[in-house]
Each structure stands twice: as C-alpha cells, then as structure tokens.
Amino acid sequence: MSAAGPFEVPPDTLYGVHNLPYGVFSTSGDPRRRIGIRYGDHVLDAAAAARATGAPADLAELLAAPSLNPLLAAGRPVWTRVRTAVTEWLTRERHRPAVAPCLVPYRDTAAHLPFEVADYVDFYASEHHAANLGRIFRPGGEALPPNWKHLPIGYHGRAGTVVVSGTGVVRPCGQRREPGEQLPSYGPSVRLDIEAEVGFVVGPPSARGDRVALADADEHVFGVCLVNDWSARDLQAWEYVPLGPFLGKSFATSVSPWIVPLDALAHARVAPPARDTEPLPYLDDRRAAVPSGLDLALEVRLNGRLIARPPFAAMYWTYAQMLAHLTVNGAGLRTGDLFASGTVSGPGPDTRGALIELTWNGERPLELPDGTSRGFLQDGDEVVISATAPGPGGARIGLGEVAGRIEPAR
Ligand code: MN
C-alpha cells in the first residue's frame, strides 16, 4: 500500500471515483447491515464517513439506514448532493484523516440485498432474444408477435424471491409435459436456464393515475444492477399460455449487490438501434435530449468458462420506454420497484444471454473445459454475470457481478 493508502486506486480500476456504486454490507467483526460505497479495493462505510466528516444531518441520516430505500426515496437532488459529498470525502486531502478509518477492505465485507424490493417487473426488450425464441418455439411462423415493436412486453414477477448475488438457487419442481405426451408429470425441472439481464431501481414513487413520461424517467430511476432471471423452461412451456410466465420464473431472481447510479453512466449513453416501426407518441424517444440506450458490455460465465458477451447497447427498448409503458395505465410506482430488461442478446451467436438460445433449446450443447457438456444447468453449476461500461477519458466502470449456484431439488 502506498503512502496515500486506500485513497490511491489504480488508473484502470473499475471502481474509481467516477463509479461509486451503492450497496449494503456487513463484516464478520461488525454484523450490522449498513450502506457502503465500493471504491477501489475498499468499501466506504457511508454512515461512519458522514459522521467523521461532519456531513449535514439529513444526509447523515439517509446514509445511516440499513438499506438504500430512504436514499432511493429522497430523489435526484439529494442523490446529487450525496454523490458530491462522497466524491469530496474520497478526493480532498483535508478529509483523509477522518475518512481513512471508514474504508473497509472489500475482501472483508459480505454484501446483502441492497434495497427492499417493492414490485418486480421483467421486460422482453431484446429483439434478438425475442426473435430467437420465436424461431425456436414457432418454427415457420413470424419470429416476433405482432405487438412486439409497438410496446415493451413484460410481466409482473415475484418481488419476494429476488435474492442477492451468491444466494444458492434450489432447482425448482413443478409440472411439465414431455414432448409427445398427452398428460403432464411432476418433478424437478430438467431444463433450468439463465437470463442475463440489466435491472433498474426506482427511487421516488409516482401517484396512482399518473404516467411517467419519457423525459421524467431519470427523476425516478436511481441506478442499475445486473439480474439473473433463472428460468425453468419446461415449467414455463407448459404453463405460460394464456397468462404468461408464472412458476417457471418465480422461484428465484438474483441481483448484483452494487447499484451503479445513473449519474455514473453518463459516458455509457448511446442512441438505441435504428427502429423500423413508428412508436406511439408516449414511447417516441426520437427527440429525447439525452439518449436512454446504455452501452453496457455483459459477460456470462458458466463454471468459469466465458460463454457469452451480450451487448446491452443492442436492446430495442430503453429503460425510459419501459418505465413510460409500465406506468401508461396509471399504475403507481413505489420506492424499491425493480424492473429488468429481459434477456440481453445481441445479433451474434456468442452474444446470447440465455442457454436456450446458446444451445438452441438444448440441440447444440456447450462444451465445458472439464469435458462435460451442457444443454441446460446441472446441479452444482455456477453462473456469473458481470458487466462494464465506458467511463470518462477511456476508463471503464464496473457493475460488479451477479453469481448463483444450482442446488439439488428438494
Ligand atoms: Mn427474464
């Protein structure tokens, strides 16, 4: 460690002063859950730093909570004040003696679910993913359903089974109907899959009856996490007509523990791909002051092997459009709402964010370095999804990772 100690981070760090993602952590020596900010190889104990630097009482109180919810609810002007204050704590010489004891080595921390998930919605916003599933399940038909390019398709998921990265995922049991059979059977899923997705965390609520316009999305969206929407394809295939996903997805949804604020993603904003269908006015973002596409580079690893690099920039629908559509009927937002993008898949065969696409419904198994192959997940398999984004001056910022290991059915 240099003389400057924990304040010096390598220039190529994914967790420098331009990132500053928020989470909730504890240590074995101090099991209290508290807000942390990931910085280099350390986690800043936010409440301790606020006390040590004499921060304004309202900020200190928000940062002393055991979850991010009060900070989420406080809204964008407060988020900006907190980010400015944290940046000063980490960069101003005069704060260093007070702040240094508040930096905990990252390796000594355990991460927890960083916010209380209110409602959970999952979209289906990748044209490549939707078209691939259409080709697999409706061969010979139209790849996309007729509504797909007119609205971001989604479903309401189960908030209570959203778990933090590292939580084991028990193989679900349920009904499926084997090919060629008339009647369903019951048992552990034999087609357990992943969906590599990006999640958006909602801060201030909206009133029931109101809509959130495209231009107001950033007043409600605090930041971004990574999501693995574990999916039992056999359960899903038997149950999803006519009301959509249910038990095939509700057993577990994993999220990354470090929420990257939208403010950290200013250099990642890109125009969404060219679209060939005119959207209705409430979804028309062609004159947006700032684009809501995000150039996030995802990586998916199965038992350590890199199996896909899904590009979030290729998504057809943006988070602002998802939020506008989610609320266009007057559904109110709640603090802690989580909405996810749906599987991130790009145009290339190695950019697909689900095994069902990577193995074409199990027909082309992936070969793993240990000599085994996978159509779908086996017990003991570990999946890790990570991502980075462009930062200022050619730097990159990290979104951390969401990891999960499959445990045997019970
Ligand atoms: Mn999904």
XYZ file of C-alpha atoms and ligand atoms in Angstrom:
411
model
C 0.000 0.000 0.000
C 1.325 3.428 -0.944
C 1.760 6.313 1.490
C -1.618 7.617 0.363
C -3.121 4.303 1.478
C -6.577 3.296 0.378
C -7.312 6.591 -1.369
C -4.980 5.748 -4.251
C -6.612 3.420 -6.747
C -5.013 2.106 -9.943
C -5.934 4.093 -13.068
C -7.553 1.014 -14.590
C -9.748 0.254 -11.583
C -13.394 -0.442 -12.352
C -14.361 1.183 -9.055
C -12.778 4.607 -9.094
C -14.267 7.948 -8.192
C -16.364 8.039 -11.382
C -18.311 4.946 -10.382
C -19.148 4.902 -6.648
C -21.853 2.216 -6.607
C -24.022 1.801 -3.508
C -24.685 -1.377 -1.584
C -25.391 -2.760 1.877
C -22.628 -4.672 3.644
C -21.504 -6.156 6.939
C -18.272 -7.630 8.261
C -17.649 -10.613 10.497
C -16.457 -8.230 13.203
C -19.480 -5.938 12.856
C -22.604 -7.725 11.616
C -24.736 -4.571 11.394
C -26.082 -4.060 7.870
C -25.010 -0.653 6.654
C -24.699 1.330 3.467
C -21.378 1.036 1.692
C -19.874 2.629 -1.370
C -17.461 0.481 -3.350
C -14.182 2.278 -4.014
C -11.087 0.524 -5.366
C -10.310 -2.461 -3.151
C -12.365 -0.997 -0.306
C -15.906 -0.299 0.779
C -16.589 3.084 2.332
C -18.794 2.824 5.422
C -21.060 5.688 4.383
C -22.647 6.493 7.735
C -19.297 6.408 9.513
C -17.808 8.718 6.896
C -20.737 11.117 7.208
C -20.218 11.301 10.956
C -16.458 11.632 10.668
C -16.666 14.487 8.168
C -19.490 16.363 9.862
C -21.880 15.922 6.937
C -25.287 17.677 7.024
C -27.722 15.886 9.309
C -30.203 14.976 6.584
C -27.544 13.235 4.501
C -26.062 11.505 7.533
C -29.492 10.162 8.473
C -30.161 8.752 4.989
C -26.774 7.034 4.964
C -27.296 5.562 8.443
C -30.194 3.382 7.254
C -29.733 -0.414 6.954
C -30.986 -0.331 3.346
C -30.889 2.039 0.403
C -34.653 2.677 0.465
C -34.596 6.042 2.294
C -31.881 7.283 -0.049
C -33.829 5.981 -3.060
C -36.952 7.823 -1.905
C -35.098 11.097 -1.403
C -34.878 11.814 -5.129
C -32.392 13.120 -7.620
C -31.365 16.454 -5.987
C -30.403 14.543 -2.825
C -28.668 11.811 -4.856
C -26.537 14.532 -6.430
C -25.682 16.036 -3.034
C -24.674 12.638 -1.637
C -22.558 11.784 -4.682
C -20.813 15.161 -4.492
C -20.163 14.718 -0.775
C -18.803 11.167 -1.177
C -16.546 12.314 -4.014
C -15.122 15.032 -1.758
C -14.600 12.603 1.144
C -12.556 10.359 -1.136
C -10.584 13.019 -3.008
C -9.984 16.009 -0.709
C -6.781 15.880 1.273
C -8.378 17.540 4.294
C -10.910 14.708 4.719
C -8.397 11.886 4.580
C -7.547 11.510 8.271
C -11.251 11.317 9.146
C -12.299 9.096 6.244
C -9.426 6.582 6.198
C -10.773 4.551 9.156
C -14.136 4.286 7.360
C -12.647 2.338 4.427
C -13.104 -1.401 4.950
C -11.160 -3.870 2.773
C -13.581 -5.235 0.174
C -12.442 -8.823 0.814
C -13.614 -8.498 4.432
C -17.152 -7.494 3.510
C -20.309 -9.503 2.894
C -22.875 -7.952 0.568
C -26.607 -8.051 1.270
C -29.726 -7.310 -0.756
C -29.227 -3.537 -1.025
C -32.856 -2.431 -1.057
C -36.276 -3.772 -0.152
C -37.748 -4.810 -3.469
C -41.252 -3.391 -3.840
C -42.694 -4.588 -7.143
C -40.720 -6.526 -9.718
C -41.406 -6.338 -13.446
C -39.492 -8.142 -16.154
C -39.484 -6.998 -19.772
C -38.550 -8.704 -23.050
C -36.742 -5.805 -24.706
C -34.114 -7.528 -26.883
C -35.303 -8.020 -30.438
C -32.620 -10.670 -30.981
C -33.752 -12.654 -27.923
C -37.439 -12.389 -28.768
C -36.819 -13.390 -32.387
C -34.635 -16.350 -31.392
C -37.317 -17.648 -29.014
C -39.912 -17.137 -31.718
C -37.844 -19.225 -34.134
C -37.352 -21.964 -31.525
C -40.983 -22.182 -30.393
C -42.856 -21.165 -33.553
C -40.752 -22.523 -36.397
C -42.186 -21.440 -39.721
C -44.200 -18.610 -38.144
C -43.384 -14.945 -37.619
C -40.389 -14.636 -35.304
C -41.900 -11.688 -33.406
C -45.517 -11.437 -32.204
C -47.473 -8.581 -33.865
C -47.354 -6.336 -30.777
C -43.618 -6.628 -30.178
C -42.425 -3.472 -31.935
C -45.323 -1.388 -30.606
C -44.837 -1.904 -26.878
C -42.208 -3.242 -24.482
C -43.685 -6.606 -23.497
C -43.376 -7.501 -19.820
C -44.905 -9.366 -16.893
C -45.156 -8.797 -13.164
C -42.785 -11.083 -11.278
C -42.362 -12.061 -7.647
C -40.542 -9.399 -5.610
C -40.249 -11.633 -2.534
C -37.970 -14.107 -4.299
C -35.439 -11.547 -5.514
C -32.160 -12.573 -3.852
C -28.690 -11.101 -3.716
C -25.746 -12.498 -5.665
C -24.214 -15.547 -4.034
C -27.506 -16.951 -2.765
C -27.941 -20.611 -3.711
C -30.690 -21.424 -6.201
C -32.659 -24.593 -5.416
C -33.732 -26.420 -8.556
C -37.492 -25.879 -8.792
C -40.068 -28.641 -9.060
C -43.267 -28.346 -10.985
C -45.430 -29.554 -13.821
C -44.142 -30.118 -17.289
C -45.366 -32.024 -20.304
C -42.770 -34.109 -22.065
C -42.707 -33.968 -25.864
C -45.145 -36.468 -27.313
C -47.043 -36.916 -24.024
C -50.701 -36.072 -23.512
C -50.561 -35.610 -19.750
C -48.238 -33.560 -17.550
C -45.878 -35.001 -14.961
C -44.394 -33.529 -11.783
C -40.780 -33.327 -10.724
C -37.567 -31.295 -10.703
C -37.064 -29.058 -13.736
C -34.798 -30.687 -16.315
C -34.404 -27.519 -18.402
C -33.132 -24.958 -15.919
C -31.783 -21.837 -17.609
C -30.406 -18.365 -17.012
C -31.411 -14.986 -18.365
C -28.662 -12.332 -18.287
C -30.435 -9.020 -17.766
C -29.993 -5.451 -16.577
C -32.213 -4.154 -13.764
C -33.343 -0.614 -12.957
C -34.038 0.523 -9.393
C -36.834 3.029 -8.784
C -36.492 5.856 -6.282
C -39.343 8.331 -5.793
C -42.856 6.931 -6.190
C -45.428 8.178 -8.672
C -49.060 8.819 -7.835
C -51.599 6.248 -8.913
C -53.367 7.579 -12.005
C -50.279 9.452 -13.201
C -47.977 8.486 -16.030
C -44.182 8.814 -16.033
C -43.239 10.486 -19.300
C -40.073 9.504 -21.138
C -38.485 12.828 -20.155
C -39.149 12.179 -16.445
C -37.609 8.698 -16.281
C -34.379 9.933 -14.705
C -36.281 11.551 -11.828
C -37.481 8.059 -10.876
C -34.617 5.749 -11.824
C -31.797 5.737 -9.286
C -29.473 3.227 -10.843
C -28.647 -0.057 -12.457
C -27.856 -3.592 -11.327
C -27.329 -6.939 -13.030
C -30.071 -9.553 -12.903
C -30.175 -13.289 -13.490
C -33.785 -14.263 -14.150
C -33.442 -18.018 -13.541
C -35.984 -19.793 -15.741
C -37.286 -23.360 -15.755
C -38.050 -23.733 -19.448
C -40.019 -26.964 -19.098
C -42.313 -25.491 -16.430
C -42.584 -22.286 -18.431
C -43.512 -24.022 -21.685
C -46.430 -25.896 -20.101
C -47.863 -23.054 -18.022
C -47.375 -19.832 -19.982
C -50.404 -19.925 -22.263
C -52.559 -17.854 -21.822
C -51.342 -15.619 -18.958
C -47.552 -15.632 -19.304
C -44.652 -16.598 -17.019
C -45.549 -17.846 -13.523
C -43.839 -20.618 -11.508
C -41.182 -21.208 -14.145
C -39.551 -17.947 -13.074
C -40.814 -17.029 -9.601
C -38.601 -19.395 -7.573
C -35.558 -17.065 -7.626
C -34.266 -13.940 -9.336
C -30.700 -12.928 -8.461
C -29.408 -9.343 -8.441
C -25.925 -7.876 -8.164
C -25.261 -6.163 -4.833
C -23.764 -2.859 -6.064
C -26.217 -0.392 -7.589
C -24.437 1.847 -10.097
C -26.129 5.257 -10.117
C -27.338 6.607 -13.458
C -25.020 9.551 -12.805
C -22.059 7.201 -13.223
C -23.319 6.068 -16.651
C -23.275 9.444 -18.427
C -20.498 8.235 -20.753
C -22.356 4.995 -21.483
C -25.407 6.646 -23.038
C -25.955 5.751 -26.669
C -28.780 6.053 -29.135
C -30.819 2.848 -29.322
C -30.614 0.872 -32.575
C -32.483 2.160 -35.603
C -36.112 1.050 -35.493
C -38.331 0.292 -38.453
C -41.668 0.844 -36.704
C -43.030 4.235 -35.651
C -43.786 4.185 -31.916
C -46.908 5.712 -30.388
C -46.210 9.215 -29.024
C -45.733 8.169 -25.373
C -42.917 5.828 -26.478
C -41.403 8.112 -29.124
C -37.890 8.984 -27.954
C -36.549 10.257 -31.265
C -36.331 13.832 -29.986
C -35.053 12.992 -26.484
C -32.482 15.468 -25.177
C -30.314 12.611 -23.911
C -30.495 9.068 -25.307
C -31.518 6.298 -22.921
C -29.660 3.482 -24.610
C -26.776 2.226 -22.453
C -23.537 0.735 -23.756
C -23.091 -1.958 -21.107
C -20.873 -4.914 -22.015
C -22.080 -8.063 -20.252
C -20.168 -11.300 -19.801
C -21.700 -14.637 -18.816
C -19.597 -17.402 -17.293
C -20.667 -20.992 -16.637
C -18.355 -22.809 -14.219
C -15.676 -20.266 -15.066
C -15.941 -20.534 -18.851
C -16.940 -17.381 -20.746
C -19.993 -18.462 -22.737
C -21.477 -15.154 -23.948
C -20.833 -11.430 -24.279
C -24.283 -9.827 -24.558
C -24.265 -6.139 -25.629
C -26.886 -4.037 -23.833
C -26.497 -1.289 -26.472
C -28.328 -3.587 -28.915
C -31.573 -3.513 -26.887
C -34.572 -2.329 -28.887
C -36.439 -0.705 -25.985
C -34.753 1.631 -23.484
C -35.291 1.848 -19.737
C -37.139 5.167 -20.218
C -39.554 3.492 -22.638
C -40.014 0.539 -20.283
C -40.889 2.903 -17.422
C -43.219 5.005 -19.605
C -45.037 1.856 -20.687
C -45.121 0.364 -17.182
C -46.984 3.470 -15.931
C -49.025 4.444 -19.004
C -52.169 2.912 -17.479
C -51.727 4.961 -14.283
C -50.049 2.213 -12.255
C -48.178 3.965 -9.453
C -44.503 3.380 -8.782
C -43.203 2.543 -5.327
C -39.757 3.181 -3.924
C -37.750 -0.007 -4.412
C -39.557 -1.105 -7.553
C -37.254 -3.127 -9.759
C -37.768 -3.512 -13.472
C -35.490 -5.658 -15.575
C -34.772 -5.544 -19.283
C -35.353 -9.143 -20.231
C -32.596 -11.330 -21.612
C -29.855 -9.293 -23.234
C -28.993 -10.897 -26.563
C -27.128 -9.380 -29.489
C -27.008 -10.424 -33.132
C -24.097 -12.876 -32.900
C -24.315 -16.482 -31.668
C -21.827 -15.725 -28.867
C -23.809 -12.694 -27.665
C -26.901 -14.534 -26.438
C -27.849 -14.182 -22.781
C -29.704 -17.466 -22.203
C -28.775 -21.129 -22.614
C -31.945 -21.808 -24.585
C -30.519 -19.583 -27.324
C -26.846 -20.507 -26.857
C -27.668 -24.231 -27.184
C -30.715 -23.758 -29.434
C -33.100 -25.401 -26.995
C -30.506 -27.975 -25.962
C -29.848 -29.227 -29.505
C -26.279 -27.870 -29.630
C -24.794 -28.372 -26.139
C -21.954 -26.163 -24.897
C -18.662 -27.939 -24.317
C -17.049 -27.111 -20.965
C -13.314 -27.308 -20.164
C -13.836 -30.331 -17.885
C -15.019 -32.381 -20.890
C -18.689 -32.272 -19.966
C -21.352 -30.508 -21.986
C -24.493 -28.565 -21.131
C -27.819 -28.057 -22.799
C -29.235 -26.678 -19.564
C -27.920 -26.300 -15.992
C -26.861 -29.213 -13.802
C -26.790 -29.266 -10.007
C -23.606 -27.606 -8.754
C -23.245 -25.378 -11.810
C -22.293 -21.784 -11.081
C -23.272 -18.888 -13.327
C -21.626 -15.468 -13.002
C -22.820 -12.450 -14.982
C -20.635 -9.336 -14.927
C -20.575 -6.079 -16.861
C -18.582 -2.940 -17.510
C -19.439 0.392 -19.095
C -17.493 3.289 -20.598
C -16.431 5.953 -18.129
C -14.719 9.289 -18.680
C -11.459 9.542 -20.608
C -11.435 5.982 -21.897
C -11.775 4.499 -18.409
C -14.259 1.733 -17.681
C -16.543 1.349 -14.730
C -17.718 -1.935 -13.242
C -21.242 -3.060 -12.500
C -19.944 -5.896 -10.349
C -21.399 -9.345 -10.803
C -24.382 -11.495 -10.032
C -23.481 -15.075 -9.164
C -25.537 -18.130 -8.278
C -25.002 -21.871 -7.887
C -27.647 -24.519 -8.546
C -28.574 -26.672 -5.541
C -30.394 -30.009 -5.869
C -34.188 -30.053 -5.865
C -35.867 -30.683 -2.517
Mn -36.469 -12.547 -17.948
